[in-house]
Short mmCIF file of C-alpha atoms in Angstrom, two decimals:
data_model
loop_
_atom_site.label_atom_id
_atom_site.label_comp_id
_atom_site.label_asym_id
_atom_site.label_seq_id
_atom_site.Cartn_x
_atom_site.Cartn_y
_atom_site.Cartn_z
CA MET A 1370 5.60 -16.84 10.31
CA LYS A 1371 8.59 -18.47 11.97
CA PHE A 1372 11.24 -16.56 13.88
CA VAL A 1373 14.46 -17.25 15.70
CA ILE A 1374 15.57 -15.28 18.66
CA LYS A 1375 19.52 -15.58 19.63
CA VAL A 1376 19.91 -14.71 23.04
CA ARG A 1377 23.68 -14.19 24.07
CA LEU A 1378 25.20 -13.00 27.36
CA LYS A 1379 26.52 -9.45 26.81
CA LYS A 1380 30.34 -9.09 26.26
CA GLY A 1381 32.11 -8.76 29.47
CA ILE A 1382 29.57 -10.91 31.45
CA LEU A 1383 30.95 -13.96 33.01
CA ASP A 1384 29.59 -17.47 31.79
CA PRO A 1385 30.04 -19.93 34.52
CA GLN A 1386 28.09 -22.50 32.43
CA GLY A 1387 30.31 -21.93 29.37
CA LYS A 1388 33.50 -21.98 31.50
CA THR A 1389 32.42 -25.51 33.02
CA VAL A 1390 31.78 -26.67 29.68
CA ASN A 1391 35.20 -25.51 28.53
CA GLN A 1392 36.90 -27.48 31.37
CA ALA A 1393 35.03 -30.44 30.68
CA LEU A 1394 36.14 -30.29 26.94
CA HIS A 1395 39.80 -29.94 28.09
CA HIS A 1396 39.32 -32.81 30.34
CA LEU A 1397 38.35 -34.91 27.26
CA GLY A 1398 41.30 -33.76 25.40
CA TYR A 1399 40.00 -30.85 23.34
CA GLU A 1400 42.70 -28.38 24.47
CA GLN A 1401 42.25 -26.37 21.53
CA ILE A 1402 38.75 -25.15 22.27
CA ARG A 1403 38.51 -22.04 24.38
CA ASP A 1404 36.34 -19.13 25.05
CA VAL A 1405 33.25 -21.40 25.18
CA ARG A 1406 29.90 -19.03 25.76
CA ILE A 1407 26.47 -20.56 25.90
CA GLY A 1408 23.28 -18.77 24.75
CA LYS A 1409 19.79 -19.56 23.79
CA LEU A 1410 18.07 -20.39 20.26
CA ILE A 1411 14.55 -19.69 20.58
CA GLU A 1412 12.41 -20.73 17.78
CA VAL A 1413 8.91 -19.40 17.68
CA GLU A 1414 5.78 -19.57 15.34
CA ILE A 1415 3.95 -16.44 15.44
CA ASP A 1416 0.15 -15.84 14.06
CA GLU A 1417 0.81 -12.73 12.58
CA SER A 1418 1.15 -12.26 8.76
CA ASP A 1419 2.84 -8.67 8.91
CA PRO A 1420 6.45 -9.41 9.28
CA ARG A 1421 6.77 -5.76 10.88
CA LYS A 1422 4.22 -6.26 13.29
CA ALA A 1423 5.42 -9.95 14.03
CA ARG A 1424 9.03 -8.44 14.84
CA GLN A 1425 7.43 -5.61 17.23
CA ILE A 1426 5.75 -8.33 19.25
CA LEU A 1427 8.78 -10.66 19.63
CA GLU A 1428 11.05 -7.51 20.39
CA GLU A 1429 8.59 -6.88 23.22
CA ALA A 1430 8.20 -10.28 24.36
CA SER A 1431 12.12 -10.53 24.28
CA GLN A 1432 12.59 -7.54 26.38
CA LYS A 1433 9.99 -8.74 28.89
CA LEU A 1434 10.36 -12.56 29.32
CA LEU A 1435 12.80 -14.24 26.90
CA ALA A 1436 16.07 -12.34 27.52
CA ASN A 1437 17.24 -10.61 30.64
CA PRO A 1438 18.27 -7.16 28.96
CA VAL A 1439 20.58 -6.39 31.84
CA ILE A 1440 22.92 -9.08 31.02
CA GLU A 1441 21.86 -10.43 27.42
CA ASP A 1442 21.39 -9.39 24.21
CA PHE A 1443 19.05 -10.58 21.75
CA GLU A 1444 18.75 -10.83 17.89
CA ILE A 1445 15.55 -11.67 16.10
CA GLN A 1446 15.94 -13.15 12.57
CA PRO A 1447 13.08 -14.66 10.23
CA GLU A 1448 13.68 -18.38 9.94
CA GLU A 1449 14.60 -19.72 6.60
CA MET B 353 38.74 -19.49 14.36
CA LYS B 354 35.31 -18.70 16.05
CA PHE B 355 32.42 -21.21 15.35
CA VAL B 356 28.70 -21.19 16.47
CA ILE B 357 27.32 -24.58 17.27
CA LYS B 358 23.32 -24.65 17.15
CA VAL B 359 21.77 -27.33 19.22
CA ARG B 360 18.24 -28.03 18.77
CA LEU B 361 15.76 -30.82 20.05
CA LYS B 362 14.97 -33.28 17.32
CA LYS B 363 11.50 -33.24 15.85
CA GLY B 364 8.89 -34.84 17.75
CA ILE B 365 10.86 -34.65 20.97
CA LEU B 366 8.78 -32.76 23.60
CA ASP B 367 10.19 -29.39 24.88
CA PRO B 368 8.91 -28.73 28.40
CA GLN B 369 11.03 -25.41 28.84
CA GLY B 370 9.52 -24.12 25.55
CA LYS B 371 6.01 -25.12 26.53
CA THR B 372 6.37 -23.26 29.91
CA VAL B 373 7.78 -20.10 28.11
CA ASN B 374 4.89 -20.42 25.91
CA GLN B 375 2.19 -20.28 28.65
CA ALA B 376 4.02 -17.50 29.95
CA LEU B 377 3.85 -15.69 26.99
CA HIS B 378 0.17 -16.31 26.78
CA HIS B 379 -0.31 -15.08 30.26
CA LEU B 380 1.41 -11.90 29.48
CA GLY B 381 -0.94 -11.38 26.62
CA TYR B 382 1.26 -12.46 23.48
CA GLU B 383 -1.46 -15.00 22.43
CA GLN B 384 -0.23 -14.85 18.82
CA ILE B 385 3.18 -16.59 19.56
CA ARG B 386 3.07 -20.38 19.59
CA ASP B 387 5.27 -23.35 19.30
CA VAL B 388 8.15 -22.11 21.52
CA ARG B 389 11.22 -24.43 21.29
CA ILE B 390 14.59 -23.72 23.32
CA GLY B 391 17.85 -24.84 22.05
CA LYS B 392 21.38 -23.68 22.76
CA LEU B 393 23.76 -21.48 20.74
CA ILE B 394 27.16 -22.24 21.62
CA GLU B 395 29.97 -19.97 20.84
CA VAL B 396 33.41 -21.17 20.79
CA GLU B 397 36.99 -20.20 19.70
CA ILE B 398 39.29 -22.82 18.73
CA ASP B 399 43.16 -22.85 18.14
CA GLU B 400 43.15 -24.58 14.58
CA SER B 401 44.02 -22.73 11.55
CA ASP B 402 42.59 -25.68 9.39
CA PRO B 403 38.79 -25.16 8.98
CA ARG B 404 38.37 -28.67 8.00
CA LYS B 405 40.20 -29.91 10.92
CA ALA B 406 38.42 -27.55 13.17
CA ARG B 407 35.20 -28.62 12.16
CA GLN B 408 35.95 -32.34 12.77
CA ILE B 409 37.04 -31.45 16.16
CA LEU B 410 33.87 -29.51 17.27
CA GLU B 411 31.89 -32.31 15.52
CA GLU B 412 33.49 -34.75 17.92
CA ALA B 413 33.12 -32.64 20.84
CA SER B 414 29.39 -32.09 20.06
CA GLN B 415 28.80 -35.90 19.81
CA LYS B 416 30.32 -36.39 23.03
CA LEU B 417 29.52 -33.25 25.11
CA LEU B 418 27.87 -30.42 23.62
CA ALA B 419 24.83 -32.12 22.38
CA ASN B 420 22.79 -35.29 23.48
CA PRO B 421 22.72 -37.05 19.89
CA VAL B 422 19.81 -39.18 21.02
CA ILE B 423 17.57 -36.13 21.32
CA GLU B 424 19.01 -33.12 19.83
CA ASP B 425 20.49 -32.24 16.62
CA PHE B 426 23.39 -30.04 16.06
CA GLU B 427 24.58 -27.59 13.48
CA ILE B 428 28.22 -26.25 13.17
CA GLN B 429 28.90 -22.81 11.52
CA PRO B 430 31.69 -20.44 11.18
CA GLU B 431 31.08 -17.35 13.03
CA GLU B 432 30.95 -14.21 10.71
#
């Protein structure tokens, strides 16, 4: 089964990378773009046919390794 | 308007970061997980009320700065 894990900085956490990209966009003339925030889009394949178990494994792996739960939220979705 | 831009490595392009994460997951005991690929999830707000124009601006910005079109594909979606 394929899943996508979306990892985003929590609200209120500063995103220096996003800010830098935003400034670069302004320098290029894209003044309309603002509030750029950059997260991760992690695509995985998992050898587990039970979707509930697969999700549980990914939940645990996200907590432990894929995301930093102190500053990031994550969301697990089956891939279409 | 808010949009999400998903940036993924094209098929066939090696993903050393994903490979490293995959190995780390195996070391932690998550042997079922494989084919980890890591992309970017870019959230932006844009001061443009016409959705077609907004998308056009983001398309251009993605080509020029947010993605590397040689090795990455991108997808622009309005955020729910």
